[in-house]
Structure formats: C-alpha cells, structure tokens
Coordinates of C-alpha atoms (C1' of nucleotides) in Angstrom, one line a residue:
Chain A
X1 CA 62.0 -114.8 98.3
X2 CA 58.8 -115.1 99.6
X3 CA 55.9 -116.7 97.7
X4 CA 53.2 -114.9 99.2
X5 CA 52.9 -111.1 99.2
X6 CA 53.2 -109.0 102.6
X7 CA 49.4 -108.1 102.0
X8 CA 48.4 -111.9 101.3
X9 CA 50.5 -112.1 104.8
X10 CA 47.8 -109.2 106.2
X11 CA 44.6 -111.1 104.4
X12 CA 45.5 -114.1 106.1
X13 CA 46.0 -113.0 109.3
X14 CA 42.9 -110.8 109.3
X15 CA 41.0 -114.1 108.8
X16 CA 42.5 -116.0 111.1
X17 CA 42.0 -113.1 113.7
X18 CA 38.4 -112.4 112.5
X19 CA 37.4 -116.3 113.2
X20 CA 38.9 -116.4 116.4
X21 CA 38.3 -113.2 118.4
X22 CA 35.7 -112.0 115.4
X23 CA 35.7 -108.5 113.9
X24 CA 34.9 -106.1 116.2
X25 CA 36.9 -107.6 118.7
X26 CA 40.3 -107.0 116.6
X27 CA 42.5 -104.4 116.8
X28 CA 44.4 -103.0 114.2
X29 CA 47.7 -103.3 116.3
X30 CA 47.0 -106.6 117.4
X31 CA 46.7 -107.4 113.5
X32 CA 49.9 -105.8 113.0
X33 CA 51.8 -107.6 115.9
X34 CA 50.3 -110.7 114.3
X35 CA 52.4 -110.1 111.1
X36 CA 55.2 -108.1 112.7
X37 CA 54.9 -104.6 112.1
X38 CA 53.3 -101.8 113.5
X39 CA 49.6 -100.9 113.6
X40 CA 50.1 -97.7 111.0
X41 CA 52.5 -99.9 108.7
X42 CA 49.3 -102.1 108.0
X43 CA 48.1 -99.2 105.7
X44 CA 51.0 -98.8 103.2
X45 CA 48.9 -102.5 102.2
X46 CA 45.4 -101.8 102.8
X47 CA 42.7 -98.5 103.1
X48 CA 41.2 -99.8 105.8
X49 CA 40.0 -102.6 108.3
X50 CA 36.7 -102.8 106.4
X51 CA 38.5 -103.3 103.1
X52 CA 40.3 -106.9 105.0
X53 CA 36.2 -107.8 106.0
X54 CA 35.1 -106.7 102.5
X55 CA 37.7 -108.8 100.5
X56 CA 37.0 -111.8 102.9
X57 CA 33.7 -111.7 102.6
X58 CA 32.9 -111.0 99.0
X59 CA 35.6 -113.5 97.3
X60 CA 33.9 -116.5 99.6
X61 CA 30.6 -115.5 98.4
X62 CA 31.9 -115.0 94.2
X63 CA 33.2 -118.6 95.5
X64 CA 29.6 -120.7 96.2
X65 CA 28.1 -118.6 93.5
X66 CA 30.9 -119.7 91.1
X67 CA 30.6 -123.6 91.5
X68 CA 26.5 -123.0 91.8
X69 CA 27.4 -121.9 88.2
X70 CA 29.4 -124.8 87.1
X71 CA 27.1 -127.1 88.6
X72 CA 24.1 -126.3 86.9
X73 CA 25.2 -126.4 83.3
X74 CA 26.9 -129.8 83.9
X75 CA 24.2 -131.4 85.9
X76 CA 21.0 -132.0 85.4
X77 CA 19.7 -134.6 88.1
X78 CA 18.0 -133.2 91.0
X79 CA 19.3 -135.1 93.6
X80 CA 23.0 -135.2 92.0
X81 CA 23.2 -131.4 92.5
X82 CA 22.1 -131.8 95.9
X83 CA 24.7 -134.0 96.8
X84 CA 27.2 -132.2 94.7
X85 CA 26.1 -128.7 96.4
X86 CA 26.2 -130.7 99.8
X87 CA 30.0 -131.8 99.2
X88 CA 31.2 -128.7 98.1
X89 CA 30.0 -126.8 100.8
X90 CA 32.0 -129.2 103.5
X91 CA 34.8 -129.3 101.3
X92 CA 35.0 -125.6 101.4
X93 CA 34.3 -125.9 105.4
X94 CA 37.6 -128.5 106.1
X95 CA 40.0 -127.0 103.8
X96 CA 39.8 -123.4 103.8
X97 CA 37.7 -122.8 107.9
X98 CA 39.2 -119.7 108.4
X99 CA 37.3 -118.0 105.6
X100 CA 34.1 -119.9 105.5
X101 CA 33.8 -119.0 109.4
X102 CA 34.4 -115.0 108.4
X103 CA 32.1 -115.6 105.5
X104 CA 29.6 -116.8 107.6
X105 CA 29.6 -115.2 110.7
X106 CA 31.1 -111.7 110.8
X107 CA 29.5 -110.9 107.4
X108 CA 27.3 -108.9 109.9
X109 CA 29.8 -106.4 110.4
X110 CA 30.0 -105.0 106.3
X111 CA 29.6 -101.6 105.9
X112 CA 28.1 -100.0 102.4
X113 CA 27.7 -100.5 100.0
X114 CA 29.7 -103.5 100.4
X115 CA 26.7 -105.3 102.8
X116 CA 24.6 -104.5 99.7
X117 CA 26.5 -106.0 97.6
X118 CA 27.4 -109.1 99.3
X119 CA 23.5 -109.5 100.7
X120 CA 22.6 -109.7 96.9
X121 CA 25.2 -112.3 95.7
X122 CA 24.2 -114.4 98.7
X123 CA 20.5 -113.7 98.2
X124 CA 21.0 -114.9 94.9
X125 CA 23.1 -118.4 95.6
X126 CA 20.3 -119.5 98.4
X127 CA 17.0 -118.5 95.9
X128 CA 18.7 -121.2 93.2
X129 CA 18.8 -123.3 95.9
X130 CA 15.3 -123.5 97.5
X131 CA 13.9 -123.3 93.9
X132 CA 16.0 -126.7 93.2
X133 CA 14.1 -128.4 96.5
X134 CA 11.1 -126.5 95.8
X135 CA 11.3 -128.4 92.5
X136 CA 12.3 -131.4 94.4
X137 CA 9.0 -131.2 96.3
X138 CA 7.2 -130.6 93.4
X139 CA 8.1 -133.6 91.4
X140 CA 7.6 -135.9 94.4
X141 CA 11.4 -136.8 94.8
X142 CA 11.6 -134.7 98.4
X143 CA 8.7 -135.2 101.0
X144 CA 5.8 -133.1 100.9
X145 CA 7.4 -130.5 103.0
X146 CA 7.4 -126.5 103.2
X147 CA 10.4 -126.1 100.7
X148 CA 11.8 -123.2 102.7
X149 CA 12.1 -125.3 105.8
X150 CA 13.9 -127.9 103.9
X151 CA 16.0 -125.7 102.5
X152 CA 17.1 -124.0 106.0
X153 CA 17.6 -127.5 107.4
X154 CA 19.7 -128.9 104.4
X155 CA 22.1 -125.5 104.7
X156 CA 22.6 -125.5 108.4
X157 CA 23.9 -128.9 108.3
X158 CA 27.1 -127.8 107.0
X159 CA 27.8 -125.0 109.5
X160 CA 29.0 -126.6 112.4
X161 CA 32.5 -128.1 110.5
X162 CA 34.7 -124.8 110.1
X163 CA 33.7 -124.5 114.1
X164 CA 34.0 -127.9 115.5
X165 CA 37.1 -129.2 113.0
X166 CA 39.6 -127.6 114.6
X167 CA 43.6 -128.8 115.4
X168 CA 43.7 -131.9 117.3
X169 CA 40.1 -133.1 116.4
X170 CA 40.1 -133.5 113.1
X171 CA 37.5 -135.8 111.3
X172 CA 38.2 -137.1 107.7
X173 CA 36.5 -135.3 104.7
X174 CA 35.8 -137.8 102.7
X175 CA 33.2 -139.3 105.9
X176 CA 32.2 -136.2 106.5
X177 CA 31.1 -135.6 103.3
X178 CA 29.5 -139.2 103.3
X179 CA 28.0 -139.1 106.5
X180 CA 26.6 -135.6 106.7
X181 CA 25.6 -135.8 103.2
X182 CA 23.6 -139.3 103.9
X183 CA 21.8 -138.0 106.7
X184 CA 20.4 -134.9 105.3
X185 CA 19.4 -136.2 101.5
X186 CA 17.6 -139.4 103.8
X187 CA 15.9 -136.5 105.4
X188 CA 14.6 -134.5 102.7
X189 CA 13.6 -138.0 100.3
X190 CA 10.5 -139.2 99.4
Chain B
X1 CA 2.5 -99.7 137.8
X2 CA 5.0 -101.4 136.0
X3 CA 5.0 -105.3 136.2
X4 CA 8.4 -105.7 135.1
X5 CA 11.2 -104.0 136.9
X6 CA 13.8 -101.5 135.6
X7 CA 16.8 -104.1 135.7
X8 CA 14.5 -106.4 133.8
X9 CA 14.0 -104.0 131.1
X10 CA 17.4 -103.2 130.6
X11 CA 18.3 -107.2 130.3
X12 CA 15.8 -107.7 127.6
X13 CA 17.3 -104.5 125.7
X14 CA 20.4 -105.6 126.1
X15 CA 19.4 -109.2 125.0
X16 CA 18.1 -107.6 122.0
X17 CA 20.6 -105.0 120.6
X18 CA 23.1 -108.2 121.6
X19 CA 21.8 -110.2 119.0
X20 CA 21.2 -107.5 116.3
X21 CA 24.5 -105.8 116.7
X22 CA 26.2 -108.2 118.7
X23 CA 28.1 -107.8 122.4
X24 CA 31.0 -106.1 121.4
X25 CA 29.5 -103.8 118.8
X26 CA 26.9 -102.9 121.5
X27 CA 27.6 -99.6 123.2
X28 CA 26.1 -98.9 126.8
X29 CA 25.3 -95.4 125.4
X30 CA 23.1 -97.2 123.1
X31 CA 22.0 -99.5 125.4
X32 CA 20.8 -96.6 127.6
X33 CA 19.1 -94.8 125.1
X34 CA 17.4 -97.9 124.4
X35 CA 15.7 -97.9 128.1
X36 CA 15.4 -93.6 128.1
X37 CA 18.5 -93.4 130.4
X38 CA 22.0 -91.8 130.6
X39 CA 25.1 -94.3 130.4
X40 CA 26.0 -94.1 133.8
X41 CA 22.4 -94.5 135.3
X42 CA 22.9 -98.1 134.1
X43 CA 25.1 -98.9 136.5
X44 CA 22.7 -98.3 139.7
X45 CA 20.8 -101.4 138.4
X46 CA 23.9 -103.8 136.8
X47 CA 27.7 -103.8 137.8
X48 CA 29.1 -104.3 133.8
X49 CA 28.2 -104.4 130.7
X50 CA 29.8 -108.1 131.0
X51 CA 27.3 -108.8 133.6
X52 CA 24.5 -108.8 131.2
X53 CA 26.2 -110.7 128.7
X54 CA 26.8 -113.7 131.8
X55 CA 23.5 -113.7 132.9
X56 CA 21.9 -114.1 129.3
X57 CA 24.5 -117.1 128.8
X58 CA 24.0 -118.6 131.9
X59 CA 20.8 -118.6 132.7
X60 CA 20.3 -120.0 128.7
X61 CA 22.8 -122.7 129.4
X62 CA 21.1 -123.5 132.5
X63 CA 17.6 -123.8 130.8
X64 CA 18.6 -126.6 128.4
X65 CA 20.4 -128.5 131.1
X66 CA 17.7 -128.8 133.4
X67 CA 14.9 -129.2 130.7
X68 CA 17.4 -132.6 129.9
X69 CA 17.3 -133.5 133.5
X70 CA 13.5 -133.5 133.5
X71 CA 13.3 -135.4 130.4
X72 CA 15.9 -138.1 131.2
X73 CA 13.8 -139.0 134.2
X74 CA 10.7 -139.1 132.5
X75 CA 11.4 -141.0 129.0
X76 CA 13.7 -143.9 128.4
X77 CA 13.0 -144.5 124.7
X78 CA 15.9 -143.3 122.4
X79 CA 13.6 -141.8 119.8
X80 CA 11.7 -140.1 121.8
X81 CA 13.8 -138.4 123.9
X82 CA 15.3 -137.5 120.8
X83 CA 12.6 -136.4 119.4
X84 CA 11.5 -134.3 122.9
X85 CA 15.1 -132.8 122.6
X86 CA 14.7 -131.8 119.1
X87 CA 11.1 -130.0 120.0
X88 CA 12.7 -128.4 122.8
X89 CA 15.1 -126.6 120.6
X90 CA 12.8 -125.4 118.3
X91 CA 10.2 -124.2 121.1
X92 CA 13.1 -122.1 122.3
X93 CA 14.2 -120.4 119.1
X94 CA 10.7 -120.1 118.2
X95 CA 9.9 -118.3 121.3
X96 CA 12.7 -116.6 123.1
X97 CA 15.1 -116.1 120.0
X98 CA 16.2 -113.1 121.5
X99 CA 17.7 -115.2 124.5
X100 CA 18.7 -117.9 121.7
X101 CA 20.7 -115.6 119.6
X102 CA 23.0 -114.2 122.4
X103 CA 23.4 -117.7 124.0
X104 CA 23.9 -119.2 120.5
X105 CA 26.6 -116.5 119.4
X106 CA 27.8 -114.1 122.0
X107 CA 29.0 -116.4 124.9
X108 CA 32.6 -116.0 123.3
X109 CA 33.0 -113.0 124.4
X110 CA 32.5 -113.9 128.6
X111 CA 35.4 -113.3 130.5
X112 CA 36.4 -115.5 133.0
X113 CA 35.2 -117.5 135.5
X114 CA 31.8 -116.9 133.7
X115 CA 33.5 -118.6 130.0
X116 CA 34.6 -121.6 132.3
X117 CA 31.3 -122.2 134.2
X118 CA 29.1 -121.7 130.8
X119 CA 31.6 -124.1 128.7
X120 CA 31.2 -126.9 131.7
X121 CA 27.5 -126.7 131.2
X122 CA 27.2 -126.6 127.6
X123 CA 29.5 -129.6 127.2
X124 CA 27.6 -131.6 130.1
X125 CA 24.6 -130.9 127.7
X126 CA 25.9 -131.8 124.7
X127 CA 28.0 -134.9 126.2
X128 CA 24.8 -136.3 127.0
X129 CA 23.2 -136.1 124.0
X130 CA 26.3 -137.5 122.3
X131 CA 25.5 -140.7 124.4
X132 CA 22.0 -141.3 124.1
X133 CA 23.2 -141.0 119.9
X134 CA 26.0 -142.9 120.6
X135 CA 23.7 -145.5 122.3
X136 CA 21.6 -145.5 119.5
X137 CA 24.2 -146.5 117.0
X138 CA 25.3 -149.3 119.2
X139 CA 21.4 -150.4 119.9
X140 CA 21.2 -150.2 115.8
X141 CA 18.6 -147.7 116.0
X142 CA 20.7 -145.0 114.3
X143 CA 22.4 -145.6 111.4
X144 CA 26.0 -147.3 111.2
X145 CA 27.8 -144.1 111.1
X146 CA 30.1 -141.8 113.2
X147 CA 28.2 -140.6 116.5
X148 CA 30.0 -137.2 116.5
X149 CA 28.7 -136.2 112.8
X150 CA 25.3 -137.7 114.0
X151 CA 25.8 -135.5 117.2
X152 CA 26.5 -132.2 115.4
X153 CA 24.2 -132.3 112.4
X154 CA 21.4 -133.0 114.8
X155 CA 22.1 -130.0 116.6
X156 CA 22.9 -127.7 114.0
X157 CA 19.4 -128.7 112.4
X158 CA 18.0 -125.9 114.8
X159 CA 20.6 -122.8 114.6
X160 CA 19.2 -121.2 112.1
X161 CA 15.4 -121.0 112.9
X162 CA 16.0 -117.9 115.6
X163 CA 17.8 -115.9 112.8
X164 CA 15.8 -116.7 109.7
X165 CA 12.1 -116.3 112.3
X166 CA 12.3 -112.7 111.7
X167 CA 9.0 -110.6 112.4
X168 CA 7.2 -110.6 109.0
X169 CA 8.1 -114.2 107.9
X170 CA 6.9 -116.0 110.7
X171 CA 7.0 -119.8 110.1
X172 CA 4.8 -121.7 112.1
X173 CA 6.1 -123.2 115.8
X174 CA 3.9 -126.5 114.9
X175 CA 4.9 -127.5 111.3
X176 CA 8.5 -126.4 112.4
X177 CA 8.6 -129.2 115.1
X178 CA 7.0 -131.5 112.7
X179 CA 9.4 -130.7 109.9
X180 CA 12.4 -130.3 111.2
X181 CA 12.0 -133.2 113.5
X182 CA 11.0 -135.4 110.8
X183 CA 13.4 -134.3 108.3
X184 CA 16.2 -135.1 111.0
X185 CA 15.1 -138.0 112.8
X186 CA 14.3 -139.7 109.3
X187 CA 18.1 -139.2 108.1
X188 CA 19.7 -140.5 111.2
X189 CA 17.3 -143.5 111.7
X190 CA 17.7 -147.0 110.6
Chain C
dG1 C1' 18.1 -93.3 140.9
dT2 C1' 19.3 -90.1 137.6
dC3 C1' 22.0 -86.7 136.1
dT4 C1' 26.6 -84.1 134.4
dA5 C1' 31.3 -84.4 134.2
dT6 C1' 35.2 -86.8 133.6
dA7 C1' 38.8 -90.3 134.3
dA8 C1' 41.4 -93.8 132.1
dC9 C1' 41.9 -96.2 128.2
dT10 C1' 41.4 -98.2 123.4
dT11 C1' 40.1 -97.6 118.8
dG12 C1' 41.0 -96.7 113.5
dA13 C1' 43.6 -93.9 110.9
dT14 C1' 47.0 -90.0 109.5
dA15 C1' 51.5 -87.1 109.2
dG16 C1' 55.9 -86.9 108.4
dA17 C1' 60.9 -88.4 109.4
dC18 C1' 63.9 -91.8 107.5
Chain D
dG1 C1' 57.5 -99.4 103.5
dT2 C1' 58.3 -98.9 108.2
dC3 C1' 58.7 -96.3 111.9
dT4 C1' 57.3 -92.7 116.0
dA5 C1' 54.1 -89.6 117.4
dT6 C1' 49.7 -88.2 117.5
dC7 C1' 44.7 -87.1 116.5
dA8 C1' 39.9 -87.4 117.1
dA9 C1' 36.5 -90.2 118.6
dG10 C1' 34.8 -93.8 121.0
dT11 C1' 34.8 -97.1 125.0
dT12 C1' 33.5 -98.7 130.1
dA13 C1' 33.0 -97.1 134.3
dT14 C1' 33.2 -93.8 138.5
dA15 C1' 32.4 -89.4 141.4
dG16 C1' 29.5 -86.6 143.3
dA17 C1' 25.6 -83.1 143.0
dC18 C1' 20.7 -83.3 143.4

DNA sequence: GTCTATAACTTGATAGAC
DNA sequence: GTCTATCAAGTTATAGAC
C-alpha cells in the first residue's frame, strides 16, 4: 500500500515540473504522463492547474512565516536571529529545492485572490525582517547602511542554492550554512 | 522622424512585457498591440517570437563578457577587479533592468543552438570570475573558505536590484554601488 | 509593410461510458 | 477513478490582397 496519496503523487510532480520547465510551460498532459494517467484523470484529484501553483506556493510561504514566528519568541539577540533566519532559509533551499524554486520564482504566475493573499503573507515575513536590521543599524551593531539595501543583499544570498545544488554537484549543508552565513553577517557588521 | 526604427521598437516591447509577464506567458497578439500593430505584421520585421527572446540573451551575455575582457586587460589587482565587476553589475540592473530581467530569467526558454551558444558564454563568464576568487583564496586575500560558495553569493548579491528598482522606489545607482559592494567585498575579505 | 483570413496545433478543462 | 472523445479558446506563423 502506498504511503503517499495519488494527489501527493500529483503535488509532487507539479513541483518538480514547475521548477524545471516552470509554469506556463507545463502542460496538463505532460503532468499526467509524469504520474501515469491521462491529462482529464488529473481532475478526479485536483480543480485545476492554478490550485497545484496555489498549494505550492502558499504552504512555502505559511512555512518562513511559521519559523519567523517561533524564532522571535525564543530569541532575543539581534544577530542570533540573523543567523538563525540565515540557516533556515538554506536549509529549506538543500532539503526541499523543488518547492523553494516554485515558491520563489513562478509565484508570478498566481491568479486571485490567491496572488493577494500570498503577496501579503510574504509582504509580511520580509517587513519583520528589515525592521530587525533596520534595528540592527540603529543600535550600531550593523554598519551605517540604508537598511533596505541590507536587507535585499542579506535575502538574495540564499537564492542561488535550490538553482545551483542540483544532482551530481552537491555541496554540504552544514558549509553552506557556515560559509554563506559568515560571509553575509561579516558584511552587514559593524 | 523617428530616431529608432520599427524593429527596435518592437525589441524593447518585447524586452519589457518579457520581464513583466515572462517569455512564455507573452503572447505576440500582445506584443503587437503593444507597438499599434496586428500579429502578423510582426513578422515583416522579426522571423519568431524565439528570435527576440535570442537576441535579448545574447547580446546581454555578450555585454558582460566583453566588459570582463576590457577589464582583465586593464587591472591586475584582485580587489579591484572585483570590485569593478561588482559595479558593473549593478550599473546594468540599475540601468537597463529591462535587458537584465529577461537575460537574468528567460534564457531558459531558448531553443537550440541559441541555449548552447548563450550557456558557453555565461559559463566562460562566470568561470573566470570563479578564478580570480579562487585565486584570491589561495593568495589569502579572501577568506579560507569554499571558492564556489564565495563565487555564487558574490553574484547573487546583485539579482535582486533590477526587480525590487521598480519606478516609484528608485534607490540610488551611487549608494547602491557603494553598499552593495561594501557589504560584499567586506564578508569575503580577509 | 500592414492588413484579414486562416492553417495547424496546443492549451485547460468537461462529459459521459465503464 | 480512469478512460476516450471533445470543446472552446488560445497559440505561432503563413498566404495573399492592397
């Protein structure tokens, strides 16, 4: 008996197709054929393509702002939620790529009220993050710096992984965690 | 009399609903209602709709490549070329992000040979800026730490500016290059 | 060079037999 | 739940009148 449901099976895929080929660029048959059925059989498990995006998209996103959540009632250091925000985001990147590449590049293609919706949660996760450096500037711990440039800088650092991590090349967590995390917090320190 | 010709207009149009919808999302309906023609009149000035897409790419790719040729010549010190590279970036995004976006994003979806020709110039790029980091680490200029990680959180420092740069919250090109640069240079440096 | 008309095909999604 | 058959709409690109 299989552990996983036929529309886990269909989730999965979708991801997997979505990062790849992205999500204008997949078809609904070539989903199917990717899970062995035919393209109509797909909807006896889902509505609709957009629902596959939607899912993807929004249970990432609950994801960050979860552990942003957690973080900030257990921690109170500055620089210690940095770090900690830093590692969680490249653990998400190594161990689950397929969804953090959806999540963060075909986002683009949500329709509403779902785009809404997501735009908000994510809107939300970033603003607690600039107001931590912007506090971080404030109290002298980061350089003297426009905040929002630091923050940009400090995110992006995280988004080549899910890309560049694939099969064949793959570079240990635990130093990219160290390493990427290193650089960037040397960056942004008084 | 127009300074810019017809086939020029519809590359920047296409450029630009590339980059807010993306290529495959981008119709050549729209495309033509974007320049005040019918579909089919596009295709007395342009032979595809993949055409477009290969000349953005290419002649993107080709900008970085020889602006590294230049500056090989010119400077030998690490840092600075570094540093040059790094300004380089951020002068581009700053001022064609257009251009920026579609190379940055889009070139997935060139078909062969195009794909071929445009992933042999991007990794002769990025091959050599690998070494001059690499060569770093070994001189002991650059910190002790894996050249690759080095390698892709220095680039990925600058892929965010053309989307974030939005008309409306313009940050400015100088304090960009300062910040970034800094911020960057700072983490990576011994 | 621009148009209308249309070819040739792919798309997401539905109807209904089994 | 899965299939075959199909719909309605959209796609890139071409043909040919003007």
């Amino acid at each position: 008996m299989a552990r996983i449901s036929k529309k886990d099976k269909i989730f999965q895929a979708a991801a997997r197709l979505f990062k790849e080929f992205g999500y204008q660029a997949t078809s609904m048959r070539q989903l199917a054929k990717e899970v062995g059925l035919e393209a109509s059989s797909l909807y006896s498990h889902i509505s609709s393509k957009q629902e596959l995006l939607a899912q993807i998209c929004m249970s990432e996103a609950n994801k960050y702002l979860e552990h942003m959540n957690k973080v900030m009632k257990e921690e109170n250091d500055l620089l210690e939620i940095l770090k900690n925000m830093s590692y969680f985001h490249i653990e998400v990147a190594v161990e689950d790529p397929v969804s953090a590449t959806v999540f963060s590049d075909e986002w683009r293609y949500l329709e509403e009220p779902t785009l809404t919706e997501f735009r908000n949660i994510r809107k939300e996760y970033e603003s607690r993050i600039l107001h931590i450096i912007a506090r971080g500037v404030n109290e002298e711990v980061l350089i003297d710096r426009d905040p929002s440039i630091l923050f940009q800088t400090f995110l992006s650092s995280f988004k080549w992984i899910y890309i560049y991590n694939r099969p064949g090349r793959e570079l240990d967590k635990e130093v990219l965690k160290v390493t990427i995390t290193e650089v960037i917090l040397r960056g942004m320190v008084k």
